[in-house]
Short mmCIF file of C-alpha atoms in Angstrom, two decimals:
data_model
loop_
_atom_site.label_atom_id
_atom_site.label_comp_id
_atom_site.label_asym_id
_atom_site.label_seq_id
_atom_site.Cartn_x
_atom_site.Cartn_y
_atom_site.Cartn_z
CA UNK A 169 15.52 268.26 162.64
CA UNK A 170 18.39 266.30 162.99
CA UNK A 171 18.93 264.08 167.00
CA UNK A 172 22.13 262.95 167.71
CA UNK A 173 25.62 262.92 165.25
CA UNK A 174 26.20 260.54 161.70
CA UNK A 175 28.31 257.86 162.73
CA UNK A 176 30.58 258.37 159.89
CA UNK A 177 31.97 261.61 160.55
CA UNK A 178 35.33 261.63 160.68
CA UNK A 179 35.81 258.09 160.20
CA UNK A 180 38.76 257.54 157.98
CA UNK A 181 38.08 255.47 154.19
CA UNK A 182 38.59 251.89 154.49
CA UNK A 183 41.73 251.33 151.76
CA UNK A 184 40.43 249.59 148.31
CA UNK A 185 42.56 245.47 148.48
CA UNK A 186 42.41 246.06 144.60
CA UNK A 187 44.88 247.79 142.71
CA UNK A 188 43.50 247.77 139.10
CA UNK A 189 40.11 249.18 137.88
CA UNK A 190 38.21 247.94 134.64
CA UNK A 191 36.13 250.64 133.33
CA UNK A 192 33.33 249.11 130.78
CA UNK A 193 31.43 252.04 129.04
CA UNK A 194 27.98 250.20 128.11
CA UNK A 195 25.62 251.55 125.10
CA UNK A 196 22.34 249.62 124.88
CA UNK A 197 19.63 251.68 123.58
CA UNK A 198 17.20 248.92 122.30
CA UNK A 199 17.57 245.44 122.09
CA UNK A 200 16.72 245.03 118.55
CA UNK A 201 18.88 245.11 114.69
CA UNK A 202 22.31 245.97 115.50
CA UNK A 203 21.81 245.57 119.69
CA UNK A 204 20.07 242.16 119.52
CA UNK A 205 22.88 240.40 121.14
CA UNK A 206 24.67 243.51 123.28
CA UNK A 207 23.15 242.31 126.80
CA UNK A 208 24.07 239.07 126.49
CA UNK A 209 27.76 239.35 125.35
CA UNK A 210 28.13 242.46 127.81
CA UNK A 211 27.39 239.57 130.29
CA UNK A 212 29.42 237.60 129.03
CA UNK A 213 32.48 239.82 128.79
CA UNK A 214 31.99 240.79 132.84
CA UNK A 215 31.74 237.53 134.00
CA UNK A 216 35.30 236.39 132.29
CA UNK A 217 36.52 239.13 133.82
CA UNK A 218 35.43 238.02 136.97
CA UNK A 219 36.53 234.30 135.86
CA UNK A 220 39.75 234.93 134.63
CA UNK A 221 41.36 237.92 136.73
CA UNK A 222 44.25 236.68 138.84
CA UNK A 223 44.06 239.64 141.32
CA UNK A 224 41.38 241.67 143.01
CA UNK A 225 39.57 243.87 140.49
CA UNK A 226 36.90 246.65 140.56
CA UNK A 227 34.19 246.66 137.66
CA UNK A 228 33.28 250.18 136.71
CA UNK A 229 30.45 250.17 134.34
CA UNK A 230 29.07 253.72 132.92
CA UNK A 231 25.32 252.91 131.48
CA UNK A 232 25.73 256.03 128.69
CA UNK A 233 21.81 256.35 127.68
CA UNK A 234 21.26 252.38 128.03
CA UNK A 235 16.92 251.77 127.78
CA UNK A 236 14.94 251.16 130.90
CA UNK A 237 15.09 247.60 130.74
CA UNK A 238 18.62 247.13 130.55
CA UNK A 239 19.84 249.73 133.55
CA UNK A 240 17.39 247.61 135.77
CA UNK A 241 19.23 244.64 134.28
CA UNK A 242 22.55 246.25 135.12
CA UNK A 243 20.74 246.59 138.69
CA UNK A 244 20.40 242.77 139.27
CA UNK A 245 24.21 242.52 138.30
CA UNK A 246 25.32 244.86 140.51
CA UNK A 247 23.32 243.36 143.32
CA UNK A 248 24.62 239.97 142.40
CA UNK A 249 28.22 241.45 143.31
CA UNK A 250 29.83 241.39 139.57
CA UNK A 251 29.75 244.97 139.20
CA UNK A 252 31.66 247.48 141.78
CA UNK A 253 30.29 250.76 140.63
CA UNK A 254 27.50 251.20 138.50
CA UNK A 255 26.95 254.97 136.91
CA UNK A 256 23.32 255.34 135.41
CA UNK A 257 23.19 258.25 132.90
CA UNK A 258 19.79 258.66 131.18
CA UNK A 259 21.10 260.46 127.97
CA UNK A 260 23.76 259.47 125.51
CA UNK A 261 26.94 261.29 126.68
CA UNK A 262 29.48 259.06 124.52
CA UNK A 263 32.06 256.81 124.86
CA UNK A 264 34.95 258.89 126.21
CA UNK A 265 33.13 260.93 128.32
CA UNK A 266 31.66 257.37 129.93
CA UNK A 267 35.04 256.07 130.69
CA UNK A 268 35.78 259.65 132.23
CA UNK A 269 32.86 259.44 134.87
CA UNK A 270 34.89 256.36 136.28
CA UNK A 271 38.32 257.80 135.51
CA UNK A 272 38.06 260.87 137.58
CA UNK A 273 37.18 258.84 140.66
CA UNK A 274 39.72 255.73 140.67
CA UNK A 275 42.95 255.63 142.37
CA UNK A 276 44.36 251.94 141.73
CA UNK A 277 47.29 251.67 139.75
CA UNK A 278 46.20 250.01 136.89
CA UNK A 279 43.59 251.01 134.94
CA UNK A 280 42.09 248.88 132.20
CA UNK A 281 39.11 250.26 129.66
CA UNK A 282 37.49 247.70 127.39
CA UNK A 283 34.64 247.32 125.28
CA UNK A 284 31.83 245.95 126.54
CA UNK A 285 31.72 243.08 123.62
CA UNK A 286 35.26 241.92 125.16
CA UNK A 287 35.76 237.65 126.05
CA UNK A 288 38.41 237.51 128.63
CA UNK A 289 40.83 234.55 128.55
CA UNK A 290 42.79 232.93 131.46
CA UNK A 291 46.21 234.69 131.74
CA UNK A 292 45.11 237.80 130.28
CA UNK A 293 46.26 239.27 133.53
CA UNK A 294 49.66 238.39 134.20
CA UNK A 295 50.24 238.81 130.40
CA UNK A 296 49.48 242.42 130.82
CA UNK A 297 51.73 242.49 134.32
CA UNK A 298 54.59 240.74 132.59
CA UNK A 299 54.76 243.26 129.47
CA UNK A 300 54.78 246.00 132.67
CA UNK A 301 56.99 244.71 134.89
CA UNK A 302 59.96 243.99 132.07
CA UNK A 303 59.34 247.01 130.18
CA UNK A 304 59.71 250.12 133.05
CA UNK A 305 58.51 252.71 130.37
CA UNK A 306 55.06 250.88 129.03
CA UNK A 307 52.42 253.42 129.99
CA UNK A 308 49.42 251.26 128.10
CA UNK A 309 49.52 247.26 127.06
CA UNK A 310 46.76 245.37 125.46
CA UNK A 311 45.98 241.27 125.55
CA UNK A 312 45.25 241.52 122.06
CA UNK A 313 48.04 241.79 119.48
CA UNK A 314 46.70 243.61 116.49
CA UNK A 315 48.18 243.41 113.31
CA UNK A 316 50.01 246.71 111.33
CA UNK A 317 49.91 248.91 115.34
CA UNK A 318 53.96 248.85 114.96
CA UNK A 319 53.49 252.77 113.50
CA UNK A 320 50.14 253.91 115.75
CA UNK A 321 52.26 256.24 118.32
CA UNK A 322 55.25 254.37 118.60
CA UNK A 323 58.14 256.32 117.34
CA UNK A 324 59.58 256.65 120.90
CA UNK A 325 60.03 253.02 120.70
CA UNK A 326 62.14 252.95 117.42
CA UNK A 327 63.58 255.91 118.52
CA UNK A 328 65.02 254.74 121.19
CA UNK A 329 65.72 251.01 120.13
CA UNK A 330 66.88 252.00 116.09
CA UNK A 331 70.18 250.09 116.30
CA UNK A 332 69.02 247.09 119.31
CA UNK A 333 68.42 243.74 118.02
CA UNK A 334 65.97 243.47 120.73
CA UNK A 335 63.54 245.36 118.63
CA UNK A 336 62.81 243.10 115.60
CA UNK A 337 59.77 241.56 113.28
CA UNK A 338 59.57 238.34 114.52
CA UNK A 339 56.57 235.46 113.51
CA UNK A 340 53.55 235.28 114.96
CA UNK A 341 52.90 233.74 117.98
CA UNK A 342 49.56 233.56 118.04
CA UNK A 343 48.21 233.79 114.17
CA UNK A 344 44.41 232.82 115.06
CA UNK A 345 43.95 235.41 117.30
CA UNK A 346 44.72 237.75 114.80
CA UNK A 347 42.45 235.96 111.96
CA UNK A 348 39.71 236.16 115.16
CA UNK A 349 40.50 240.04 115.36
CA UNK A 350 39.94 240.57 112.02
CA UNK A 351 36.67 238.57 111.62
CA UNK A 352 34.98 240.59 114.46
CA UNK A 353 35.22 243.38 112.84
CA UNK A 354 33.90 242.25 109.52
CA UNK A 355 36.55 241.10 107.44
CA UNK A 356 35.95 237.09 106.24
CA UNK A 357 39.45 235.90 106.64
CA UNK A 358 43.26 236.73 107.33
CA UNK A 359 45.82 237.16 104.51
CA UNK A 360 48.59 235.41 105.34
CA UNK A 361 50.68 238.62 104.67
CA UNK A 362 48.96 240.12 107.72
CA UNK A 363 49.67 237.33 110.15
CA UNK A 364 53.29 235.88 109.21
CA UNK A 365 55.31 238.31 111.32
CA UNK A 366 55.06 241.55 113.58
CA UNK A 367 56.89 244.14 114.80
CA UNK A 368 58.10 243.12 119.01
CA UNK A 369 60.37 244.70 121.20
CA UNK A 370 62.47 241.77 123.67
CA UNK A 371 63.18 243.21 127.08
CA UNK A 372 66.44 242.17 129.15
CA UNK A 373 64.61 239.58 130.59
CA UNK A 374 63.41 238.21 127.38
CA UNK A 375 59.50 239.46 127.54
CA UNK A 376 58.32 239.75 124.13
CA UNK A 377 55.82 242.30 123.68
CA UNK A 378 53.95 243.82 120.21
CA UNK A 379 54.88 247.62 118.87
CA UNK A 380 51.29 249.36 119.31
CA UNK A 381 48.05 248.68 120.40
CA UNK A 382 44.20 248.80 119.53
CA UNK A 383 41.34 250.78 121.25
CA UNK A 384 39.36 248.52 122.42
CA UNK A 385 40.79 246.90 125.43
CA UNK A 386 43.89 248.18 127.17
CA UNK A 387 45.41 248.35 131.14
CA UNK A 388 47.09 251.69 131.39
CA UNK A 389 49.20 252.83 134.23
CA UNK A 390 46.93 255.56 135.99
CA UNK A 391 49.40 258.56 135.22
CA UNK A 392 48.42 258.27 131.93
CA UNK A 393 45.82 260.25 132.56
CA UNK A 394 47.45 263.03 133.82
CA UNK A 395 47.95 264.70 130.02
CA UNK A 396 43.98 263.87 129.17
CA UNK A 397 42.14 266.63 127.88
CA UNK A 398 40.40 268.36 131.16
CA UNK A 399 37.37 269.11 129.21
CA UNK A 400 34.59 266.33 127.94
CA UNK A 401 34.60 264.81 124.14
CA UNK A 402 32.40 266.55 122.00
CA UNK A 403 31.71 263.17 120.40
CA UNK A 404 29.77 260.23 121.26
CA UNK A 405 32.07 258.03 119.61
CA UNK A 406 34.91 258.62 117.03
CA UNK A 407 36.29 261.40 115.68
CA UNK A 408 39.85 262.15 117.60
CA UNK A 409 38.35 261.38 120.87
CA UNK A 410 40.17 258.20 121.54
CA UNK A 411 43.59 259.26 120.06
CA UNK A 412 42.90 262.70 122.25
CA UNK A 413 42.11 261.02 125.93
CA UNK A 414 43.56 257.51 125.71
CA UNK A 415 46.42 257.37 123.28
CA UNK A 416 48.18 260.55 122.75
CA UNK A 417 48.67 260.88 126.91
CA UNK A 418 50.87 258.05 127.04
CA UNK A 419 53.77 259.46 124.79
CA UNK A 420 53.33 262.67 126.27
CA UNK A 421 54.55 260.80 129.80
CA UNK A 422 57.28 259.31 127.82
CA UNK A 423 55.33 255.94 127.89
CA UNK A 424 55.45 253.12 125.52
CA UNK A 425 52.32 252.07 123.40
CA UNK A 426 52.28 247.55 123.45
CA UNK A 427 50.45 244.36 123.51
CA UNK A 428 51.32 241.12 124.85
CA UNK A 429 52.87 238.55 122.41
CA UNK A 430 50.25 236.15 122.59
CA UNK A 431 46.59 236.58 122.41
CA UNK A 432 44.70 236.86 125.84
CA UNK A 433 40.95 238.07 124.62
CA UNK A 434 38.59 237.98 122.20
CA UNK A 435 36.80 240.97 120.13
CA UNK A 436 33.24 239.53 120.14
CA UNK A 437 31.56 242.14 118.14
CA UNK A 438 27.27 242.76 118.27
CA UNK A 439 26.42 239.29 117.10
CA UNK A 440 26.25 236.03 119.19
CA UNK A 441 28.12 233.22 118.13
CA UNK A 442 28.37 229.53 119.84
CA UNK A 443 31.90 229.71 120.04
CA UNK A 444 31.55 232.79 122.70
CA UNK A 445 29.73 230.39 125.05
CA UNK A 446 32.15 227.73 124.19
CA UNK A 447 35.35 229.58 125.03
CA UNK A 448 33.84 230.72 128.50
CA UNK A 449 32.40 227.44 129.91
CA UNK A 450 35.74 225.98 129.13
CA UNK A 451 37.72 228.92 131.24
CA UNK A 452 39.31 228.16 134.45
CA UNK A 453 38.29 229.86 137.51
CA UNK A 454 41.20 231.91 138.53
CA UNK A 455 41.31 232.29 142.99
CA UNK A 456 41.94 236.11 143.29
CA UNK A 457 44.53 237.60 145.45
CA UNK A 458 46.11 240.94 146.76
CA UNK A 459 48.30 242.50 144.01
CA UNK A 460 50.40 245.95 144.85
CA UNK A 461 50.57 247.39 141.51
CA UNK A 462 52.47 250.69 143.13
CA UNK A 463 55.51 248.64 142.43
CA UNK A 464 55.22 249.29 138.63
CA UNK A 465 57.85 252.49 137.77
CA UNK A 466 56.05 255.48 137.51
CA UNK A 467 56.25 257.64 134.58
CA UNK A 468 57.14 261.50 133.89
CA UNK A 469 56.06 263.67 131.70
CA UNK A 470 58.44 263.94 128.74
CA UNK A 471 57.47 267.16 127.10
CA UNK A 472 60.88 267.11 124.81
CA UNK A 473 61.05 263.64 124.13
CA UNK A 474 57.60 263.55 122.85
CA UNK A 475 58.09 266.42 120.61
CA UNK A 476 60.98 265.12 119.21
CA UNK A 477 60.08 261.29 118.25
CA UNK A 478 56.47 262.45 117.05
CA UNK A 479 57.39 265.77 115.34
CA UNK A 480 60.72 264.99 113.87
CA UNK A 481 61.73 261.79 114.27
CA UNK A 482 58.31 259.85 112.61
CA UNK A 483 58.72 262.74 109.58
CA UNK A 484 62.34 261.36 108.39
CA UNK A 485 60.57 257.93 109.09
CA UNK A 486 57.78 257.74 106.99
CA UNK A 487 59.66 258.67 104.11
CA UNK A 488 58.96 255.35 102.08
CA UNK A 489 62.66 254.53 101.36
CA UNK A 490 64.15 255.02 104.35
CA UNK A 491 61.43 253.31 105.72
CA UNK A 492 61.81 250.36 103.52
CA UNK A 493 65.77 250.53 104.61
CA UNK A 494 64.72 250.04 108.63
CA UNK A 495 62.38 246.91 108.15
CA UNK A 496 64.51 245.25 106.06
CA UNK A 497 67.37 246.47 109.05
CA UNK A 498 64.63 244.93 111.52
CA UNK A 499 63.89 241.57 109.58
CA UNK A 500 61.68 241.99 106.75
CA UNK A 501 62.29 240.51 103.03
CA UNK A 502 61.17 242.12 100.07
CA UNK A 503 58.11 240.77 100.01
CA UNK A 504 57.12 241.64 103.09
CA UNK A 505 58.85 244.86 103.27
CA UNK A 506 56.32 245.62 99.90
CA UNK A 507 53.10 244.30 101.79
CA UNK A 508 54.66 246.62 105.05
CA UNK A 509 55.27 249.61 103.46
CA UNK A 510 52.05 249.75 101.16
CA UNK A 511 49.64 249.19 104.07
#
């Protein structure tokens, strides 16, 4: 029996004072070998978000077959008011399809998926709204340079830049973060050959931003999305599901694939190290205010385009010579043109 009418029919939705969404798809099935230390760096990579974000942001997390003990966890979190939206899903349902239950649902301008083992570093923010705001077609920027990106789906870039000088190898800015990069993910140390120079694009305003980017953080302009796959990943992590949802959309709008020029984050990895704890207690506390990011140009599909930098264009240029003939064209010696080439 129902007395009386709801009080919120009809009543119009409040409108969101953020205009960029961080999605965090969280896998925690134990807490034990390999997931000893996931909880507490998850916790750690939400609250630098929360830290270092210059604008108002909402915290998606997707729990994607996370044990007992750590959804009620996630629970206290989102009670405590560092998580916007939680999504509890009892089985494994993979990484992609994670990120999707929080996709399908968010309308801000910006949206930014990361890893749940991500540090956040003060300025990560405005790096990521510089690169967008001096480069009208970037359709997905990281705050993490990664070495060797300057080929991952970004012949629409040397396409269109072959003969500008604003599209050169230039040093490093940053050549820790890139040793950091490399150590979370298992490797001891950096050769130098991998952290002297990197392919950058300069915009008219003199922005310098990085030629590619990684996985596992990135803001992407929320058109992006648009040229996803409709249907789910049929894998829980891997395979071509990332290229497929997250990477191959943004050339299909005609969008370029960057990072900033400096290093804004940190790729923690699954095991706890004191420097983690060191790097956050020393971040500044960042007071949040209302961003518009609906002033960022809009992209368009680019059907053509697309087709033509991926399908003909990257064929002539991965022929090894006339490959070796651009970089040294774009700034590379011998040497490095070798160590380029062969990688």
């Amino acid at each position: 029996m129902r007395i009386g009418e709801n009080p919120t029919r009809d009543r119009l939705i409040e409108k969101s004072d953020s205009s960029h969404r961080i999605i965090i798809p969280l896998y925690i099935p134990h807490e034990k070998d390999y997931y000893k230390d996931a909880f507490k760096i998850f916790k750690l990579c939400v609250s630098s978000i929360m830290k270092t974000s210059s604008s108002i942001v909402k915290i998606s997390v997707v729990s994607n077959g996370c044990s007992d003990s750590i959804n009620e966890r996630l629970l206290d979190i989102a009670k405590q008011g560092l998580i916007d939206e939680l999504t509890i899903e009892k089985g494994a349902i993979g990484k992609v399809n994670s990120i999707l239950k929080a996709l399908r649902t968010a309308q801000e301008r910006l949206i930014t998926v990361t890893d749940a083992d991500v540090l956040f570093v003060n300025g990560w923010e405005e790096g990521v709204l510089e690169v967008f705001n001096a480069f009208p077609k970037a359709g997905s920027v990281s705050p993490v340079p990664v070495f060797r990106t300057h080929l991952r789906l970004t012949s629409n870039i040397w396409l269109r830049n072959f003969f500008s000088k604003k599209l050169y190898f230039r040093a490093v800015k940053n050549p820790e973060g890139l040793t950091a990069f490399a150590k979370s993910i298992g490797w001891p140390d950096l050769e130098l050959k991998f952290k002297d120079v990197i392919a950058t694009i300069q915009s008219k305003n003199n922005t310098i931003a990085v030629l590619g980017c990684s996985h596992f953080v990135v803001t992407y302009k929320r058109e992006i999305f648009d040229q996803s796959p409709k249907t789910n990943s049929i894998y829980q992590l891997g395979g071509n599901s990332e290229h497929l949802y997250l990477d191959e959309p943004v050339i299909k709008m005609g969008g370029y694939r960057l990072a900033t020029y400096d290093n804004y984050a940190f790729h923690m990895g699954n095991v706890f190290e004191p420097w983690m704890e060191d790097v956050y207690e020393n971040l500044e506390v960042i007071d949040k205010t209302v961003m518009d990011y609906n002033t960022l140009p809009f992209l368009k599909k680019k059907k053509l385009e697309c087709f033509f930098s991926e399908k003909i264009f990257k064929k002539i240029f991965m022929k090894k010579k006339i490959r070796s003939l651009i970089f040294k064209y774009k700034g590379l010696n011998q040497e490095q043109i070798k160590n380029f080439v062969s990688w």
